Short mmCIF file of C-alpha atoms and ligand atoms in Angstrom, two decimals:
data_model
loop_
_atom_site.label_atom_id
_atom_site.label_comp_id
_atom_site.label_asym_id
_atom_site.label_seq_id
_atom_site.Cartn_x
_atom_site.Cartn_y
_atom_site.Cartn_z
CA MET A 1 9.35 -11.48 -17.89
CA SER A 2 6.60 -9.26 -16.47
CA GLU A 3 3.99 -7.79 -18.85
CA PHE A 4 4.30 -4.50 -16.88
CA SER A 5 7.10 -1.98 -17.36
CA SER A 6 9.10 -0.84 -14.33
CA SER A 7 7.77 2.69 -14.84
CA GLN A 8 4.27 1.30 -14.13
CA VAL A 9 4.92 -1.44 -11.57
CA VAL A 10 7.85 -2.00 -9.21
CA GLU A 11 8.01 -5.57 -7.91
CA LEU A 12 10.39 -6.11 -4.99
CA LYS A 13 13.15 -8.62 -5.68
CA HIS A 14 14.76 -8.25 -2.24
CA SER A 15 15.69 -11.54 -0.54
CA LEU A 16 14.04 -10.41 2.70
CA ALA A 17 10.82 -9.73 0.78
CA GLN A 18 10.83 -13.31 -0.52
CA HIS A 19 11.49 -14.68 2.96
CA HIS A 20 8.74 -12.71 4.70
CA LEU A 21 6.29 -13.34 1.86
CA ALA A 22 6.74 -17.10 2.29
CA LEU A 23 5.86 -16.79 5.98
CA LEU A 24 2.97 -14.39 5.30
CA ARG A 25 1.41 -16.75 2.77
CA ASP A 26 1.67 -19.83 5.01
CA LYS A 27 -1.81 -20.70 6.30
CA ALA A 28 -0.24 -21.83 9.61
CA THR A 29 1.03 -18.28 10.34
CA ARG A 30 -0.87 -16.86 13.30
CA PRO A 31 -2.21 -13.26 13.41
CA SER A 32 0.58 -11.82 15.61
CA GLN A 33 3.23 -13.19 13.25
CA PHE A 34 1.15 -12.27 10.19
CA ARG A 35 1.09 -8.64 11.37
CA TYR A 36 4.86 -8.74 11.92
CA HIS A 37 5.64 -10.11 8.43
CA ALA A 38 3.19 -7.65 6.83
CA GLY A 39 5.00 -4.86 8.71
CA VAL A 40 8.43 -5.92 7.41
CA LEU A 41 7.10 -6.07 3.85
CA ALA A 42 5.50 -2.63 4.27
CA THR A 43 8.88 -1.29 5.45
CA LEU A 44 10.65 -2.71 2.39
CA LEU A 45 7.97 -1.26 0.09
CA ALA A 46 8.10 2.10 1.88
CA ALA A 47 11.90 2.28 1.43
CA GLU A 48 11.41 1.76 -2.30
CA VAL A 49 8.53 4.20 -2.83
CA THR A 50 10.26 7.00 -0.89
CA SER A 51 13.66 6.63 -2.56
CA ASN A 52 13.21 9.71 -4.78
CA LEU A 53 11.23 12.17 -2.69
CA PRO A 54 12.13 15.87 -2.96
CA LEU A 55 14.86 17.09 -0.60
CA ARG A 56 16.06 20.53 0.52
CA LYS A 57 19.45 21.59 1.83
CA VAL A 58 19.89 22.17 5.56
CA SER A 59 22.86 23.24 7.56
CA VAL A 60 23.76 20.85 10.41
CA GLN A 61 26.25 21.40 13.21
CA THR A 62 28.01 18.09 13.90
CA PRO A 63 30.15 17.88 17.06
CA LEU A 64 33.12 18.84 14.84
CA GLU A 65 31.93 21.27 12.17
CA VAL A 66 29.00 22.62 10.20
CA MET A 67 27.99 20.66 7.11
CA GLU A 68 25.33 20.80 4.45
CA CYS A 69 22.78 17.96 4.72
CA GLN A 70 19.37 17.29 3.16
CA GLU A 71 15.89 16.84 4.61
CA LEU A 72 12.53 15.90 3.12
CA ASP A 73 10.87 18.78 1.32
CA ALA A 74 7.32 17.52 0.77
CA ARG A 75 4.07 16.98 2.63
CA ILE A 76 3.65 13.22 2.52
CA ALA A 77 0.44 11.35 3.33
CA ALA A 78 -0.29 7.68 3.81
CA VAL A 79 -3.84 6.63 2.93
CA PRO A 80 -4.64 3.21 4.40
CA ILE A 81 -7.73 1.50 3.01
CA LEU A 82 -9.65 0.10 5.98
CA ARG A 83 -9.35 -2.40 7.35
CA ALA A 84 -6.34 -4.30 6.03
CA GLY A 85 -4.35 -1.19 5.06
CA LEU A 86 -4.04 -0.38 8.77
CA GLY A 87 -1.52 -3.22 9.00
CA MET A 88 0.90 -1.18 6.88
CA VAL A 89 0.67 2.21 8.65
CA THR A 90 3.12 1.89 11.58
CA PRO A 91 6.15 1.05 9.41
CA LEU A 92 5.55 4.27 7.47
CA THR A 93 4.97 6.49 10.51
CA ASP A 94 8.17 5.02 11.99
CA MET A 95 10.17 5.95 8.88
CA ILE A 96 8.68 9.24 7.73
CA PRO A 97 8.72 12.08 10.23
CA ASP A 98 5.60 14.27 10.01
CA LEU A 99 3.74 11.70 7.89
CA GLU A 100 0.03 12.53 7.60
CA VAL A 101 -2.37 9.56 7.78
CA TRP A 102 -5.77 9.91 6.10
CA HIS A 103 -8.17 6.97 6.39
CA LEU A 104 -10.46 5.64 3.69
CA GLY A 105 -13.07 2.98 4.48
CA LEU A 106 -13.86 0.53 1.67
CA TYR A 107 -15.00 -3.07 1.77
CA ARG A 108 -15.70 -5.50 -1.04
CA ASP A 109 -19.27 -6.69 -1.39
CA GLU A 110 -18.99 -10.48 -1.04
CA GLU A 111 -21.45 -11.19 -3.86
CA THR A 112 -20.33 -8.68 -6.46
CA ALA A 113 -16.70 -8.02 -5.38
CA GLN A 114 -17.46 -4.32 -5.95
CA PRO A 115 -15.95 -1.87 -3.44
CA VAL A 116 -18.38 -0.17 -1.06
CA HIS A 117 -17.30 3.23 0.27
CA TYR A 118 -18.23 3.65 3.97
CA TYR A 119 -15.77 6.13 5.53
CA ASP A 120 -13.85 9.11 4.25
CA LYS A 121 -12.37 12.08 6.11
CA LEU A 122 -10.36 13.52 3.24
CA PRO A 123 -10.63 17.32 3.40
CA ALA A 124 -11.67 19.32 0.34
CA THR A 125 -8.59 21.57 0.23
CA HIS A 126 -4.83 21.64 0.94
CA PRO A 127 -3.83 18.30 -0.55
CA PRO A 128 -0.44 16.82 0.42
CA ASP A 129 2.32 16.78 -2.23
CA VAL A 130 2.56 12.99 -2.22
CA ALA A 131 -0.01 10.34 -1.22
CA ILE A 132 0.82 6.68 -0.70
CA VAL A 133 -2.23 4.39 -0.77
CA LEU A 134 -1.77 1.38 1.52
CA ASP A 135 -3.58 -1.92 1.00
CA PRO A 136 -1.93 -5.33 1.27
CA MET A 137 -4.15 -6.86 -1.44
CA LEU A 138 -4.77 -5.54 -4.95
CA ALA A 139 -7.21 -8.09 -6.40
CA THR A 140 -9.70 -6.78 -9.00
CA GLY A 141 -8.25 -3.31 -8.45
CA GLY A 142 -11.69 -1.85 -7.72
CA SER A 143 -10.78 -0.63 -4.23
CA ALA A 144 -7.41 0.81 -5.26
CA SER A 145 -8.93 2.57 -8.25
CA LEU A 146 -11.68 4.13 -6.12
CA ALA A 147 -9.11 5.30 -3.54
CA ILE A 148 -6.92 6.84 -6.24
CA ALA A 149 -9.95 8.62 -7.75
CA ALA A 150 -10.73 10.11 -4.30
CA LEU A 151 -7.15 11.39 -4.02
CA LYS A 152 -7.33 12.90 -7.50
CA ARG A 153 -10.54 14.73 -6.51
CA TRP A 154 -8.50 16.11 -3.58
CA LYS A 155 -5.98 17.23 -6.26
CA VAL A 156 -3.00 15.27 -4.94
CA ALA A 157 -0.25 15.65 -7.55
CA ARG A 158 1.78 12.46 -6.93
CA ILE A 159 0.00 9.25 -5.96
CA PHE A 160 1.59 5.85 -5.37
CA MET A 161 -0.08 2.52 -4.64
CA LEU A 162 1.59 0.13 -2.18
CA SER A 163 0.33 -3.45 -2.07
CA ILE A 164 2.00 -6.55 -0.68
CA ILE A 165 0.41 -8.89 -3.26
CA ALA A 166 -1.15 -7.84 -6.55
CA ALA A 167 -3.07 -9.80 -9.19
CA PRO A 168 -2.37 -9.03 -12.87
CA GLU A 169 -6.10 -8.36 -13.43
CA GLY A 170 -6.09 -5.66 -10.73
CA ILE A 171 -2.87 -4.05 -11.94
CA ARG A 172 -4.29 -3.85 -15.48
CA ARG A 173 -7.47 -2.21 -14.20
CA VAL A 174 -5.69 0.37 -12.02
CA LEU A 175 -3.31 1.31 -14.84
CA ALA A 176 -6.16 1.47 -17.37
CA GLU A 177 -8.12 3.85 -15.13
CA HIS A 178 -5.08 5.76 -13.79
CA SER A 179 -2.21 5.60 -16.25
CA ASP A 180 -0.21 8.15 -14.21
CA ILE A 181 0.04 5.91 -11.14
CA ARG A 182 3.00 3.76 -10.14
CA ILE A 183 2.28 0.56 -8.22
CA TYR A 184 4.78 -0.91 -5.74
CA THR A 185 4.25 -4.53 -4.76
CA ALA A 186 6.19 -7.38 -3.18
CA ALA A 187 4.64 -9.97 -5.53
CA ILE A 188 2.62 -10.16 -8.71
CA ASP A 189 0.64 -13.36 -8.32
CA ARG A 190 -0.89 -15.61 -11.00
CA GLN A 191 -4.60 -14.75 -11.22
CA LEU A 192 -7.92 -14.31 -9.44
CA ASN A 193 -10.21 -17.24 -8.66
CA ASP A 194 -13.96 -17.20 -9.38
CA ARG A 195 -14.59 -15.44 -6.02
CA LYS A 196 -12.03 -12.77 -6.99
CA TYR A 197 -9.46 -13.94 -4.44
CA ILE A 198 -5.81 -13.84 -5.43
CA LEU A 199 -4.10 -17.16 -6.35
CA PRO A 200 -1.87 -18.32 -4.77
CA GLY A 201 -2.30 -15.26 -2.51
CA LEU A 202 -2.63 -15.47 1.25
CA GLY A 203 -6.39 -15.58 1.82
CA ASP A 204 -8.24 -12.67 3.42
CA ALA A 205 -5.65 -10.18 4.63
CA GLY A 206 -8.02 -8.18 6.88
CA ASP A 207 -9.24 -11.32 8.64
CA ARG A 208 -5.69 -12.60 9.13
CA ILE A 209 -4.42 -9.24 10.48
CA PHE A 210 -7.34 -8.76 12.88
CA ASN A 211 -7.98 -12.46 13.73
CA THR A 212 -11.56 -12.38 12.47
CA LEU A 213 -11.51 -15.51 10.32
CA PRO A 214 -14.90 -17.28 10.52
CA HIS A 215 -14.84 -20.20 13.01
C1 PRP B 301 -9.71 -6.44 0.70
C2 PRP B 301 -8.37 -5.79 0.54
C3 PRP B 301 -8.66 -4.68 -0.44
C4 PRP B 301 -9.70 -5.30 -1.33
C5 PRP B 301 -9.00 -5.76 -2.58
O1 PRP B 301 -10.49 -5.74 1.58
O2 PRP B 301 -7.80 -5.36 1.74
O3 PRP B 301 -9.17 -3.51 0.18
O4 PRP B 301 -10.23 -6.44 -0.62
O5 PRP B 301 -9.90 -6.23 -3.49
P1 PRP B 301 -10.20 -5.51 -4.88
O6 PRP B 301 -8.86 -5.20 -5.47
O7 PRP B 301 -10.95 -6.57 -5.63
O8 PRP B 301 -11.02 -4.30 -4.63
P2 PRP B 301 -11.88 -6.30 2.14
O9 PRP B 301 -13.00 -5.91 1.26
O10 PRP B 301 -11.76 -7.77 2.42
O11 PRP B 301 -12.09 -5.48 3.46
P3 PRP B 301 -11.28 -5.55 4.86
O12 PRP B 301 -9.94 -4.94 4.62
O13 PRP B 301 -12.15 -4.75 5.75
O14 PRP B 301 -11.17 -6.99 5.27
N1 URA B 302 -8.93 -9.37 -0.48
C1 URA B 302 -8.13 -10.20 0.25
O1 URA B 302 -7.92 -9.96 1.46
N2 URA B 302 -7.57 -11.25 -0.36
C2 URA B 302 -7.74 -11.52 -1.66
O2 URA B 302 -7.19 -12.51 -2.17
C3 URA B 302 -8.58 -10.67 -2.40
C4 URA B 302 -9.15 -9.60 -1.78
#
């Protein structure tokens, strides 16, 4: 049983999530296929995180009669953390009409594993109603926590974190620093190693998405 309650962390149990995770983790998976599997997992996560968004009534004329339907009633933003979060953007823009995409540049210092903030175009006013932070890896939680803090400064009311793989250490940190956040992930892995990589994990997500693994 997970140490985290479902109000704090939603872990996908979907069979397709398990199947695409197996292929994503495989070290033999090449970048084009890695991007594809990451995209499917982002779609499954996006379906889950958006399942209870606010709706408003609309009147629709079908070919036969007029009926009452519903449409989204919220400004929704995706906030990919550069670089690896970019691999999760297209599935969301495909699914959510009028999605706003705001980029946040963070990288982890290789020595300290602390996030370094290098790019941010978040405006000071007019926050969206809902922000969905995208990053395939939640390791120490430092990057996610910094991103969430930036969105809170922007006064976003509802913030969700979407990660493909999360380490328990990182989840604990994010929830300790932001108890009002719900994390959606396809897998809660075992632990971090001494270089703060997730075990069993999948290696460096950004390098595998963008084919920049050292030769
Ligand atoms: C990775 C990953 C997260 C961060 C997670 O990014 O995509 O942003 O590390 O680690 P944390 O939870 O310990 O902060 P990385 O720094 O490798 O940058 P990249 O996406 O540009 O490759
Ligand atoms: N970033 C990654 O891409 N992978 C990890 O395991 C940890 C941080």
